[in-house]
Amino acid sequence: MKWNCYDLLDYYNTEKNDMPALKTQPIQTDAVLERVQRQTGCLSAKPERKFHRTRWVAGAVAAVVLVTGGTMLSAAAGYGGLDAFFQSLTGDVTPHHPEKMASLVTTPDSSFDSTNAAVQFQLLGMYGDDNQALLSFQVSAQEDAGLKDGLQVRYQLSLRDEDGSAQPLDSFGRTVSLREKDGAYYVNLRIDQTDLQGKALDVTFENFYTEAQVTQVWNQVQAYNDQMRQDYIRQTLGEDALQGLEDGALPAAFDLNAWKTYWQEQNLDQKCADKEQELYAASDCAVAGSWHTNVVLHFTNAEPITASAEGCSVTLQTLSASVAVPEEWDDEEHFVTYVMTLKDGRKVFDELMANDDGTELLPRIHALPGCETDTLEQYVPLETVYVDDNNASVLCYSEPIDPDSVASITAYRYTYLGDAASDTSGIGGYELTDTTVIYQG
């Protein structure tokens, strides 16, 4: 999911008429986006941070090795089992150690209702816990069906409780790429969402489009979004307020809080979604059809561990940890990062980002107390980090971690001091000001 440029406006400084120094800090921009989404409430999609795991690219290679015995996979169309499941995982959905995920993979009963018999979806398998899920689908087609590598299919997701009530997971129709590998087509969905275990996931795929078509629709939706903001400025500040502004700039008198209130009151989020639906309906899709199924999300995991101390709360699961701290710890002038230490000495660091040689990450690790001599290889990389409805940071692991194997979780609080910072934190303009052990196993 791409984010609107509007989402960064929460940190727009109307007095200076520019963005704060944070803008130039590549690590902290993720934390800014996280807080922006939390505060604006204008988009229902959850903030999500993706990580560059340049030092762990071996994980992608490992995915094409059979999890039993190391034999190379040779998945053809229709080939099933664990082999096909791990063969289907590519790119940023490939776990660091796929063989460790094998015991968690399940294939629940599911069948698709389809309006296009020439193209069929089949659920290969899934794994997850209460905070995340990964599902892999194999797509088979007749030769004249028009499928090809790189097409993107729109999809909608919702969760259903036992009482039948449904919770949509997306306000905008998302797209996911169709990938061809050794004669088979695959679609992978990663879902970062709390309260998944035991729910019924309603999945609908609808129409395939080219990448160029998807990009064109996205640009048109952004232009529509920009036009609504300009119309608002005309209504509140007058036409003259738009004169001489560069693209993306705002008038000095622009009231961001008033704009956020207007966005919600006028339901502009839904208007953008309706506009997107209208634009797709006007496009000639590459392959037409609708494919729908229901999947019960029952995951095999160790029992979670829940603890709380000093206003903090922690829930440890097999594939994720949820950590919440008091609201005042993480505001406009602060942010919090976590280091989870395992009993075997390895650590999980919540922002594993690095250049090819790791130069950007290591100074930050070495700035943390007790981590002065750590190397990148001592850390378990994450798949994603996101913020849930309760403002808890959810850390999704790239490999299973038994909750009982966690020794401690430490919170490090940074304060923005600008030029007054000591430059020893590993992040320019910020200084490490507080350290708190919030969990001890």
Coordinates of C-alpha atoms in Angstrom, one line a residue:
M1 CA 0.0 0.0 0.0
K2 CA 1.4 3.4 -1.0
W3 CA 0.9 6.3 1.4
N4 CA -0.5 9.7 0.3
C5 CA 1.9 12.6 0.5
Y6 CA -0.7 14.2 2.7
D7 CA 0.2 11.7 5.5
L8 CA 3.4 13.5 6.2
L9 CA 1.7 16.8 6.9
D10 CA 1.3 16.1 10.6
Y11 CA 4.9 17.3 11.0
Y12 CA 4.6 20.3 8.8
N13 CA 5.8 23.4 10.6
T14 CA 3.6 26.4 9.6
E15 CA 5.9 28.9 11.2
K16 CA 9.0 27.8 9.4
N17 CA 7.0 26.7 6.3
D18 CA 9.1 23.6 6.0
M19 CA 9.6 20.1 7.3
P20 CA 11.6 19.5 10.5
A21 CA 15.2 18.1 10.5
L22 CA 13.6 14.7 10.9
K23 CA 13.0 14.7 7.2
T24 CA 16.7 14.0 6.5
Q25 CA 17.0 11.1 9.0
P26 CA 16.3 7.9 7.0
I27 CA 15.8 5.7 10.1
Q28 CA 13.5 8.1 11.9
T29 CA 11.2 8.8 9.0
D30 CA 9.6 5.4 9.6
A31 CA 8.9 6.4 13.2
V32 CA 7.5 9.8 12.0
L33 CA 5.2 8.0 9.6
E34 CA 4.1 5.7 12.4
R35 CA 3.0 8.6 14.6
V36 CA 1.5 10.5 11.7
Q37 CA -0.9 7.6 10.9
R38 CA -1.7 7.2 14.5
Q39 CA -2.5 10.9 15.0
T40 CA -4.3 11.8 11.7
G41 CA -6.9 9.0 11.7
C42 CA -7.6 9.9 8.1
L43 CA -6.6 6.6 6.6
S44 CA -7.7 3.3 7.9
A45 CA -4.7 1.3 6.7
K46 CA -2.2 0.6 9.4
P47 CA 1.3 2.1 9.2
E48 CA 3.9 -0.4 8.2
R49 CA 7.6 -0.3 8.1
K50 CA 9.5 -2.4 5.6
F51 CA 13.2 -3.2 6.2
H52 CA 16.1 -3.5 3.9
R53 CA 17.7 -6.9 4.8
T54 CA 20.7 -6.5 2.6
R55 CA 22.8 -8.6 4.8
W56 CA 20.3 -11.5 4.9
V57 CA 19.6 -12.0 1.2
A58 CA 20.6 -15.7 1.7
G59 CA 17.0 -16.1 3.0
A60 CA 15.6 -15.6 -0.5
V61 CA 18.0 -18.3 -1.8
A62 CA 17.2 -20.7 1.0
A63 CA 13.5 -20.6 0.0
V64 CA 14.2 -22.6 -3.2
V65 CA 15.7 -25.4 -1.2
L66 CA 13.4 -28.2 0.0
V67 CA 13.0 -28.1 3.8
T68 CA 13.7 -31.8 4.1
G69 CA 17.1 -32.9 3.0
G70 CA 18.2 -29.8 1.0
T71 CA 17.0 -31.1 -2.4
M72 CA 16.3 -28.5 -5.0
L73 CA 12.6 -27.8 -5.7
S74 CA 11.1 -28.4 -9.1
A75 CA 7.6 -27.1 -8.6
A76 CA 5.4 -27.3 -11.7
A77 CA 1.9 -26.0 -12.1
G78 CA -0.4 -27.9 -9.7
Y79 CA 2.4 -29.3 -7.6
G80 CA 1.3 -29.2 -4.0
G81 CA 2.6 -29.6 -0.4
L82 CA 5.4 -27.8 1.5
D83 CA 7.5 -27.8 -1.6
A84 CA 5.1 -25.7 -3.6
F85 CA 4.4 -23.4 -0.6
F86 CA 8.0 -22.4 -0.1
Q87 CA 8.6 -22.3 -3.8
S88 CA 5.9 -19.6 -4.0
L89 CA 7.5 -17.3 -1.5
T90 CA 9.6 -14.6 -3.2
G91 CA 10.9 -11.1 -2.5
D92 CA 10.0 -9.5 0.8
V93 CA 7.7 -12.3 1.9
T94 CA 10.5 -14.9 2.0
P95 CA 11.3 -15.8 5.6
H96 CA 14.9 -15.7 6.8
H97 CA 15.0 -19.4 7.6
P98 CA 12.1 -21.0 5.7
E99 CA 12.9 -24.4 7.1
K100 CA 12.1 -23.2 10.6
M101 CA 8.6 -22.2 9.4
A102 CA 7.8 -25.7 8.1
S103 CA 6.2 -26.9 11.3
L104 CA 3.9 -23.8 11.3
V105 CA 2.5 -24.2 7.8
T106 CA -1.1 -25.4 7.6
T107 CA -3.4 -25.9 4.6
P108 CA -7.1 -25.3 5.8
D109 CA -10.0 -26.4 3.7
S110 CA -11.0 -23.7 1.2
S111 CA -12.7 -23.5 -2.2
F112 CA -13.1 -20.6 -4.5
D113 CA -16.3 -19.3 -6.1
S114 CA -15.2 -18.0 -9.5
T115 CA -16.7 -16.1 -12.4
N116 CA -13.9 -17.1 -14.8
A117 CA -13.4 -20.8 -15.2
A118 CA -10.3 -20.4 -17.3
V119 CA -8.4 -19.0 -14.2
Q120 CA -8.5 -20.8 -10.9
F121 CA -7.0 -20.0 -7.4
Q122 CA -5.9 -22.6 -4.9
L123 CA -4.7 -22.0 -1.3
L124 CA -1.3 -23.6 -1.0
G125 CA -0.8 -22.9 2.7
M126 CA -0.5 -20.3 5.4
Y127 CA 1.2 -19.6 8.7
G128 CA 0.9 -16.9 11.3
D129 CA -0.2 -15.9 14.8
D130 CA -2.6 -13.4 16.3
N131 CA -0.7 -10.4 14.9
Q132 CA 0.3 -11.5 11.3
A133 CA -0.5 -14.0 8.6
L134 CA 1.0 -15.1 5.3
L135 CA -1.1 -16.9 2.8
S136 CA 0.1 -18.3 -0.5
F137 CA -2.1 -19.1 -3.5
Q138 CA -1.3 -20.9 -6.7
V139 CA -3.0 -19.6 -9.8
S140 CA -3.6 -22.0 -12.8
A141 CA -4.9 -21.0 -16.1
Q142 CA -5.7 -22.2 -19.6
E143 CA -3.2 -21.2 -22.2
D144 CA -5.5 -18.6 -23.8
A145 CA -6.5 -17.1 -20.4
G146 CA -4.1 -14.1 -20.7
L147 CA -2.1 -14.6 -17.5
K148 CA 1.5 -13.5 -17.5
D149 CA 4.2 -12.6 -15.0
G150 CA 3.9 -9.2 -13.4
L151 CA 0.1 -8.7 -13.7
Q152 CA -1.5 -7.3 -10.6
V153 CA -4.8 -8.5 -9.2
R154 CA -7.0 -6.4 -6.9
Y155 CA -8.1 -7.9 -3.6
Q156 CA -10.3 -7.2 -0.6
L157 CA -10.0 -8.7 2.8
S158 CA -12.3 -8.8 5.9
L159 CA -12.4 -10.7 9.1
R160 CA -15.6 -12.4 10.4
D161 CA -16.3 -13.3 14.0
E162 CA -18.4 -16.2 15.1
D163 CA -21.5 -14.0 15.3
G164 CA -21.1 -13.2 11.6
S165 CA -20.0 -9.6 12.0
A166 CA -17.3 -8.5 9.5
Q167 CA -14.4 -6.1 9.9
P168 CA -12.9 -4.8 6.6
L169 CA -9.1 -4.8 6.6
D170 CA -8.8 -2.3 3.7
S171 CA -10.6 0.8 2.8
F172 CA -8.8 1.1 -0.6
G173 CA -8.7 -1.8 -3.0
R174 CA -5.1 -3.1 -2.9
T175 CA -3.3 -5.0 -5.7
V176 CA -0.8 -7.8 -5.4
S177 CA 1.6 -9.1 -8.1
L178 CA 1.2 -12.4 -9.9
R179 CA 4.5 -14.1 -10.0
E180 CA 5.6 -16.9 -12.4
K181 CA 8.1 -19.4 -11.3
D182 CA 9.0 -22.7 -13.0
G183 CA 5.8 -22.8 -14.9
A184 CA 3.5 -22.0 -12.0
Y185 CA 1.9 -18.7 -11.0
Y186 CA 1.7 -17.6 -7.4
V187 CA 0.1 -14.8 -5.3
N188 CA 1.3 -14.1 -1.7
L189 CA -0.6 -12.1 0.8
R190 CA 1.0 -10.8 4.1
I191 CA -1.5 -9.5 6.6
D192 CA -0.3 -7.3 9.5
Q193 CA -3.3 -7.1 11.8
T194 CA -4.1 -7.9 15.4
D195 CA -6.8 -10.4 16.6
L196 CA -6.5 -12.8 13.7
Q197 CA -6.4 -16.2 15.5
G198 CA -9.6 -18.1 15.1
K199 CA -11.3 -15.6 12.8
A200 CA -12.6 -16.4 9.3
L201 CA -10.8 -14.4 6.6
D202 CA -12.9 -13.4 3.7
V203 CA -10.7 -13.1 0.5
T204 CA -11.9 -11.7 -2.8
F205 CA -9.6 -11.3 -5.9
E206 CA -11.0 -9.3 -8.7
N207 CA -9.6 -8.5 -12.2
F208 CA -5.9 -8.5 -13.3
Y209 CA -4.3 -5.2 -14.5
T210 CA -0.9 -4.3 -15.9
E211 CA 1.5 -2.5 -13.7
A212 CA 1.2 0.6 -15.9
Q213 CA -2.6 0.6 -15.4
V214 CA -2.2 0.4 -11.6
T215 CA 0.3 3.2 -11.6
Q216 CA -2.0 5.4 -13.7
V217 CA -4.9 4.8 -11.3
W218 CA -2.7 5.6 -8.3
N219 CA -1.5 8.9 -9.9
Q220 CA -5.1 9.9 -10.7
V221 CA -6.2 9.2 -7.1
Q222 CA -3.4 11.3 -5.8
A223 CA -4.3 14.1 -8.2
Y224 CA -7.9 13.8 -6.9
N225 CA -6.6 14.0 -3.3
D226 CA -4.5 17.1 -4.1
Q227 CA -7.5 18.7 -5.8
M228 CA -9.7 18.2 -2.7
R229 CA -7.0 19.8 -0.6
Q230 CA -6.7 22.8 -2.9
D231 CA -10.5 23.2 -2.9
Y232 CA -10.3 23.3 0.9
I233 CA -7.6 26.0 0.9
R234 CA -9.7 28.1 -1.5
Q235 CA -12.7 27.8 0.8
T236 CA -10.9 28.6 4.0
L237 CA -8.0 30.9 2.9
G238 CA -9.0 32.2 -0.6
E239 CA -7.6 31.8 -4.0
D240 CA -4.6 34.0 -3.3
A241 CA -3.3 31.6 -0.8
L242 CA -2.5 29.1 -3.6
Q243 CA -0.5 31.6 -5.6
G244 CA 3.2 31.0 -5.8
L245 CA 3.2 27.8 -3.9
E246 CA 5.5 25.0 -5.0
D247 CA 4.1 21.5 -5.5
G248 CA 3.4 19.9 -2.2
A249 CA 3.9 23.2 -0.2
L250 CA 1.2 24.6 2.1
P251 CA 0.3 28.2 2.9
A252 CA 1.8 29.5 6.2
A253 CA -1.8 30.0 7.6
F254 CA -2.8 26.4 6.8
D255 CA -4.4 24.8 9.9
L256 CA -3.5 21.1 9.8
N257 CA -5.8 20.1 12.6
A258 CA -8.8 21.8 11.0
W259 CA -7.9 20.0 7.7
K260 CA -7.8 16.6 9.5
T261 CA -11.2 17.3 11.1
Y262 CA -12.6 18.4 7.7
W263 CA -11.2 15.2 6.1
Q264 CA -13.0 13.0 8.6
E265 CA -16.3 15.0 8.7
Q266 CA -16.5 15.0 4.9
N267 CA -15.5 11.3 4.7
L268 CA -12.8 12.1 2.1
D269 CA -11.2 8.7 2.7
Q270 CA -14.3 7.0 1.3
K271 CA -14.4 9.5 -1.6
C272 CA -10.9 8.5 -2.6
A273 CA -11.8 4.9 -2.4
D274 CA -14.9 5.5 -4.6
K275 CA -12.8 7.4 -7.1
E276 CA -10.3 4.6 -7.3
Q277 CA -13.1 2.1 -7.9
E278 CA -14.5 4.3 -10.6
L279 CA -11.1 4.6 -12.3
Y280 CA -10.6 0.8 -12.3
A281 CA -14.1 0.3 -13.7
A282 CA -13.2 2.6 -16.6
S283 CA -10.0 0.6 -17.3
D284 CA -9.8 -2.4 -19.7
C285 CA -8.4 -5.1 -17.3
A286 CA -6.0 -7.6 -18.7
V287 CA -8.0 -10.6 -17.3
A288 CA -11.5 -10.2 -16.0
G289 CA -13.0 -12.3 -13.2
S290 CA -13.8 -12.6 -9.5
W291 CA -12.5 -15.3 -7.2
H292 CA -13.8 -15.5 -3.6
T293 CA -13.1 -17.8 -0.6
N294 CA -13.3 -18.0 3.2
V295 CA -10.3 -19.3 5.2
V296 CA -10.4 -20.1 9.0
L297 CA -7.2 -18.6 10.5
H298 CA -6.2 -21.4 12.9
F299 CA -2.4 -21.2 13.5
T300 CA -0.2 -23.7 15.4
N301 CA 1.9 -21.8 17.9
A302 CA 3.3 -21.9 21.4
E303 CA 1.2 -20.4 24.1
P304 CA 1.6 -16.6 24.3
I305 CA 3.1 -14.9 27.3
T306 CA 1.6 -11.6 28.5
A307 CA 3.2 -9.3 31.1
S308 CA 2.9 -5.7 32.3
A309 CA 5.2 -3.5 34.4
E310 CA 5.5 0.3 35.0
G311 CA 2.7 1.2 32.6
C312 CA 4.1 -1.0 29.9
S313 CA 2.6 -4.2 28.5
V314 CA 4.1 -7.1 26.5
T315 CA 2.6 -10.0 24.6
L316 CA 5.0 -12.6 23.2
Q317 CA 3.9 -15.0 20.5
T318 CA 5.7 -17.4 18.2
L319 CA 6.0 -15.0 15.3
S320 CA 5.5 -11.6 16.9
A321 CA 5.7 -9.4 20.0
S322 CA 3.4 -6.6 20.9
V323 CA 4.9 -3.9 23.1
A324 CA 3.1 -0.8 24.5
V325 CA 4.6 2.0 26.6
P326 CA 2.9 5.1 28.1
E327 CA 1.7 7.6 25.6
E328 CA 4.0 10.3 26.9
W329 CA 7.1 8.1 26.1
D330 CA 6.4 8.4 22.3
D331 CA 5.2 11.9 21.3
E332 CA 6.4 14.5 18.8
E333 CA 9.7 15.1 20.6
H334 CA 10.4 11.4 21.4
F335 CA 10.4 8.0 20.0
V336 CA 11.0 4.5 21.5
T337 CA 12.9 1.6 20.1
Y338 CA 13.1 -1.9 21.6
V339 CA 15.8 -4.6 21.9
M340 CA 14.6 -8.1 22.7
T341 CA 17.3 -10.4 24.0
L342 CA 16.9 -14.1 23.7
K343 CA 18.3 -16.6 26.2
D344 CA 20.7 -17.9 23.6
G345 CA 22.3 -14.4 23.4
R346 CA 20.8 -13.4 20.1
K347 CA 18.8 -10.1 19.9
V348 CA 15.8 -8.7 18.0
F349 CA 16.2 -5.0 17.1
D350 CA 13.0 -3.3 16.0
E351 CA 14.5 -1.2 13.1
L352 CA 16.9 -3.5 11.3
M353 CA 17.8 -1.2 8.4
A354 CA 21.2 -1.0 6.8
N355 CA 23.2 -0.1 3.7
D356 CA 24.9 -2.9 1.8
D357 CA 27.8 -2.9 4.2
G358 CA 25.7 -2.3 7.3
T359 CA 27.3 1.1 8.0
E360 CA 24.0 2.8 8.8
L361 CA 22.8 0.2 11.3
L362 CA 25.9 -0.7 13.3
P363 CA 26.6 2.8 14.7
R364 CA 23.0 2.8 16.1
I365 CA 23.4 -0.7 17.6
H366 CA 26.7 0.2 19.1
A367 CA 25.2 3.4 20.7
L368 CA 22.9 1.3 22.8
P369 CA 24.1 0.3 26.3
G370 CA 25.1 -3.4 26.4
C371 CA 25.3 -3.6 22.6
E372 CA 28.6 -1.9 22.1
T373 CA 30.3 -5.0 20.6
D374 CA 27.4 -6.6 18.8
T375 CA 27.6 -7.4 15.1
L376 CA 24.8 -7.6 12.6
E377 CA 24.9 -11.4 12.6
Q378 CA 23.9 -11.5 16.3
Y379 CA 20.5 -10.0 15.4
V380 CA 17.3 -11.8 14.3
P381 CA 15.9 -9.7 11.4
L382 CA 12.2 -8.6 11.4
E383 CA 9.7 -8.9 8.6
T384 CA 7.6 -5.9 9.5
V385 CA 6.8 -3.5 12.4
Y386 CA 3.5 -1.8 12.7
V387 CA 1.3 0.0 15.2
D388 CA -2.0 -1.5 16.2
D389 CA -5.3 0.2 17.3
N390 CA -4.0 0.3 20.9
N391 CA -0.8 2.1 19.9
A392 CA 1.3 -1.0 20.6
S393 CA 4.3 -1.6 18.5
V394 CA 4.0 -5.0 16.9
L395 CA 7.3 -6.7 15.9
C396 CA 6.8 -9.5 13.4
Y397 CA 9.8 -11.9 13.3
S398 CA 11.4 -13.4 10.3
E399 CA 11.7 -16.8 12.0
P400 CA 9.8 -18.5 14.9
I401 CA 10.8 -17.5 18.4
D402 CA 9.4 -19.5 21.4
P403 CA 8.0 -17.0 23.9
D404 CA 9.8 -18.9 26.7
S405 CA 13.1 -18.3 25.0
V406 CA 12.9 -14.5 25.5
A407 CA 15.2 -13.3 28.3
S408 CA 14.3 -9.6 28.3
I409 CA 12.9 -6.6 26.4
T410 CA 14.5 -3.2 26.9
A411 CA 13.0 0.1 25.8
Y412 CA 15.3 2.9 24.6
R413 CA 13.8 6.4 24.6
Y414 CA 15.2 9.0 22.3
T415 CA 14.6 12.8 22.6
Y416 CA 14.9 15.2 19.7
L417 CA 17.5 17.9 20.6
G418 CA 18.5 19.1 17.2
D419 CA 21.9 20.8 17.2
A420 CA 22.2 20.3 20.9
A421 CA 22.3 16.5 20.6
S422 CA 25.6 14.8 21.5
D423 CA 25.7 12.8 18.2
T424 CA 26.4 9.6 20.1
S425 CA 23.0 8.0 19.6
G426 CA 23.6 6.9 16.0
I427 CA 20.8 9.1 14.8
G428 CA 21.5 12.8 14.0
G429 CA 19.6 15.3 16.1
Y430 CA 18.4 12.7 18.6
E431 CA 19.9 11.6 22.0
L432 CA 19.3 8.5 24.0
T433 CA 17.8 9.8 27.3
D434 CA 16.1 6.8 29.0
T435 CA 16.6 3.1 29.2
T436 CA 14.0 0.8 30.8
V437 CA 13.8 -3.0 31.1
I438 CA 10.1 -3.7 30.6
Y439 CA 10.2 -7.5 30.5
Q440 CA 12.3 -10.0 32.3
G441 CA 11.8 -13.7 31.4

